[in-house]
Short mmCIF file of C-alpha atoms in Angstrom, two decimals:
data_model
loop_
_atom_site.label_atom_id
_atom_site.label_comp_id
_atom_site.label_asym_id
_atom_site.label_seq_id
_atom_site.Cartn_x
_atom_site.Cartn_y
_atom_site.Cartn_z
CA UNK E 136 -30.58 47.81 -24.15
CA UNK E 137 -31.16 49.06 -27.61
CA UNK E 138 -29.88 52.14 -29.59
CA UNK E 139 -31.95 53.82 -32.85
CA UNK E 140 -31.70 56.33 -35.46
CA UNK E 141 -34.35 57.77 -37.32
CA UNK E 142 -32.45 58.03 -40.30
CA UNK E 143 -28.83 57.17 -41.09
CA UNK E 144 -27.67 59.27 -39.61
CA UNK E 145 -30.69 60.69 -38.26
CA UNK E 146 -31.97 61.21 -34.16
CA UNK E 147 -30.45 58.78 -31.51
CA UNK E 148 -32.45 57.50 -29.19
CA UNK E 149 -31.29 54.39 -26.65
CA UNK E 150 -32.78 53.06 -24.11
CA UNK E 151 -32.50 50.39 -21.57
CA UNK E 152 -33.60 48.18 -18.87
CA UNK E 153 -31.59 45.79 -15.55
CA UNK E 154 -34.05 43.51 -14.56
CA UNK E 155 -32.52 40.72 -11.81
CA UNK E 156 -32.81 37.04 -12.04
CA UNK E 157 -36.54 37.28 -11.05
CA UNK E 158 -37.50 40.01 -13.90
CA UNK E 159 -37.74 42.87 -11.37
CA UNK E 160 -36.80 46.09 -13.33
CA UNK E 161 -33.85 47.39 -10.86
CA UNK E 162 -32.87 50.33 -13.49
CA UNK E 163 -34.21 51.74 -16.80
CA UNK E 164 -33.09 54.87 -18.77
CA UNK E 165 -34.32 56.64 -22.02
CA UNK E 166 -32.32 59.15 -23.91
CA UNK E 167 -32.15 61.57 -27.05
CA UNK E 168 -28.28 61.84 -27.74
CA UNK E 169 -27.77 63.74 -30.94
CA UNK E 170 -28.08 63.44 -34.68
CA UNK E 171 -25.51 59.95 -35.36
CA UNK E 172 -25.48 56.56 -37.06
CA UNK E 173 -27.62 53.27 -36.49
CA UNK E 174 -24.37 51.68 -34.84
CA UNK E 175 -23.20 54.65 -33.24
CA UNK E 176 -26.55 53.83 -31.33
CA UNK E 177 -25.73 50.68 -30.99
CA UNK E 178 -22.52 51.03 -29.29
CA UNK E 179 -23.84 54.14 -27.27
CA UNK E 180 -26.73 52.12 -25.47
CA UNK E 181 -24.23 49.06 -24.69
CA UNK E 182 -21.93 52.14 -23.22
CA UNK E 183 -24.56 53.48 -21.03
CA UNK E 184 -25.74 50.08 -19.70
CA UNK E 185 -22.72 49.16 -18.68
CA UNK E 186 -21.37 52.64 -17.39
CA UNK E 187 -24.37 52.79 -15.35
CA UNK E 188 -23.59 49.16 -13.82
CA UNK E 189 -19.86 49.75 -13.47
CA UNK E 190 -20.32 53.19 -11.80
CA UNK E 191 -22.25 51.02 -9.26
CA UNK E 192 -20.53 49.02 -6.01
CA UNK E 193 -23.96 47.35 -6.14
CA UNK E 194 -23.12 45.18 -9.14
CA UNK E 195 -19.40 44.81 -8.35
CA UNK E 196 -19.04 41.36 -8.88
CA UNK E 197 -22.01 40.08 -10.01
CA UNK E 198 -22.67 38.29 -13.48
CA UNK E 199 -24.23 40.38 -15.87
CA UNK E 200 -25.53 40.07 -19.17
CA UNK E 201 -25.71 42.92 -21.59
CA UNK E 202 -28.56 41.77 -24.03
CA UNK E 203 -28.07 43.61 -27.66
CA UNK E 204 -29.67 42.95 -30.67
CA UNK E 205 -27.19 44.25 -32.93
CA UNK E 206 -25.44 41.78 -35.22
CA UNK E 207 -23.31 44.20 -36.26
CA UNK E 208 -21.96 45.88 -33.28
CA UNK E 209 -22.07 42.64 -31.10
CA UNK E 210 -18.85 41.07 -32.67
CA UNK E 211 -16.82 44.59 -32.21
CA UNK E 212 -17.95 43.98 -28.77
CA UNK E 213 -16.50 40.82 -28.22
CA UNK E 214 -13.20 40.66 -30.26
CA UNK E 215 -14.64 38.96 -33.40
CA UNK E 216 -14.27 41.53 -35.95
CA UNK E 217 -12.63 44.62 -36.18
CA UNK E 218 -14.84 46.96 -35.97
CA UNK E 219 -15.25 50.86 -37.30
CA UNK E 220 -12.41 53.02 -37.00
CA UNK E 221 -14.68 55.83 -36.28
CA UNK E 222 -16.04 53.95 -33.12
CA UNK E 223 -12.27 52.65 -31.48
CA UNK E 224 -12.58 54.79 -28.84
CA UNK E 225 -16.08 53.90 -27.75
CA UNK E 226 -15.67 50.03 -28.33
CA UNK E 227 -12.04 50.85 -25.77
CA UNK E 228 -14.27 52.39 -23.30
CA UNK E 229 -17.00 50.01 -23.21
CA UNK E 230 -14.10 47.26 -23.29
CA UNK E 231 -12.84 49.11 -20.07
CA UNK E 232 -15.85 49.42 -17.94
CA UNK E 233 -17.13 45.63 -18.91
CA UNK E 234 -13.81 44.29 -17.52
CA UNK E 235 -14.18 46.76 -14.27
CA UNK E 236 -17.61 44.85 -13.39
CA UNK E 237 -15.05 41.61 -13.88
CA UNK E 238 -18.17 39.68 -14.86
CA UNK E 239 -20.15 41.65 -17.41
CA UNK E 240 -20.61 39.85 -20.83
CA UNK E 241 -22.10 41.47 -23.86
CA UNK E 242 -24.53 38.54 -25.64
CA UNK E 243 -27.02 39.13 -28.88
CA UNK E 244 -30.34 38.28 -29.03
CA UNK E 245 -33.26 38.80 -30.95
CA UNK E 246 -34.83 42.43 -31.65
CA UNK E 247 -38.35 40.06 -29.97
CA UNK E 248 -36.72 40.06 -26.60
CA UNK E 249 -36.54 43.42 -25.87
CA UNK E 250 -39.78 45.34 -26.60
CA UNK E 251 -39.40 47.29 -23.29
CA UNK E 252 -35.86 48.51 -24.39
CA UNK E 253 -37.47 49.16 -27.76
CA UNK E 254 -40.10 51.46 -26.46
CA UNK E 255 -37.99 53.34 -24.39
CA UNK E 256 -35.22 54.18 -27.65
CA UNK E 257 -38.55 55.72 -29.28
CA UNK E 258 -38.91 57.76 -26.72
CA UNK E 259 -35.11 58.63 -26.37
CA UNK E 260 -35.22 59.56 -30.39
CA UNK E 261 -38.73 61.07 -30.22
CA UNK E 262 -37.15 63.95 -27.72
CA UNK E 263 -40.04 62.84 -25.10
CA UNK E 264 -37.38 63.54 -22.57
CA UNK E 265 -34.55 61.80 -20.50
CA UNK E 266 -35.70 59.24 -17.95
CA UNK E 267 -33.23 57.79 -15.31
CA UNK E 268 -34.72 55.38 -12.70
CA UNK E 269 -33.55 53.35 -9.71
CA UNK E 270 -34.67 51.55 -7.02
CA UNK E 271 -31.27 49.91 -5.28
CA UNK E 272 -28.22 52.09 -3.81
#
């Protein structure tokens, strides 16, 4: 998943993709969500990965990993730093649905890994429309 602004703050797109073990894309989303910050984002992609997944019985259970390049937000995340104040309530509920999937792990990686994500932020931002797709129940 990935989040952008054009600006800062400027337009928020994020975007992401689920792909299983095998790399099949199982779920993949593209938004516009408002005029915000670069780690508002951020946080709001990680938030609607794993909102999607926990609102799911189909991934109850199962180990997931939330890939984010952000080496900012990625320690809020995962109880190494503190965080914004602004964002508490967002890091909570992200905190809250990770722990509901009971195996969902937020990890960082490099912006190189996720050029699908990326192009679907640009579209999110751009205002090319809201895409929601899935192909399990």
């Amino acid at each position: 998943m990935d989040g952008s602004s054009r600006g800062n703050p400027g337009a928020v797109g994020i975007g992401g993709v689920l792909r299983d073990n095998s790399g099949k894309v199982l779920r993949m989303f593209s938004e516009f969500v408002g005029i915000l910050s670069s780690n508002s984002a951020e946080l709001l992609a990680i938030h609607r990965s794993d909102s999607l997944c926990a609102n799911s019985t189909f991934f109850y259970g199962k180990d997931l990993d939330f890939v984010s390049d952000s080496k900012v937000v990625d320690p809020w995340i995962n109880s190494e730093g503190l965080g914004s104040l602004n964002h508490v309530q967002l890091i909570y509920d992200i905190w809250v649905c990770l722990n509901s999937l009971r195996n969902g792990w937020v990890i960082f990686n490099t912006r190189s890994s996720n050029s699908f994500a990326d192009q679907l932020v640009k579209k999110g931002s751009g205002h090319e429309g809201n895409v929601l797709f899935r192909d399990f129940q």
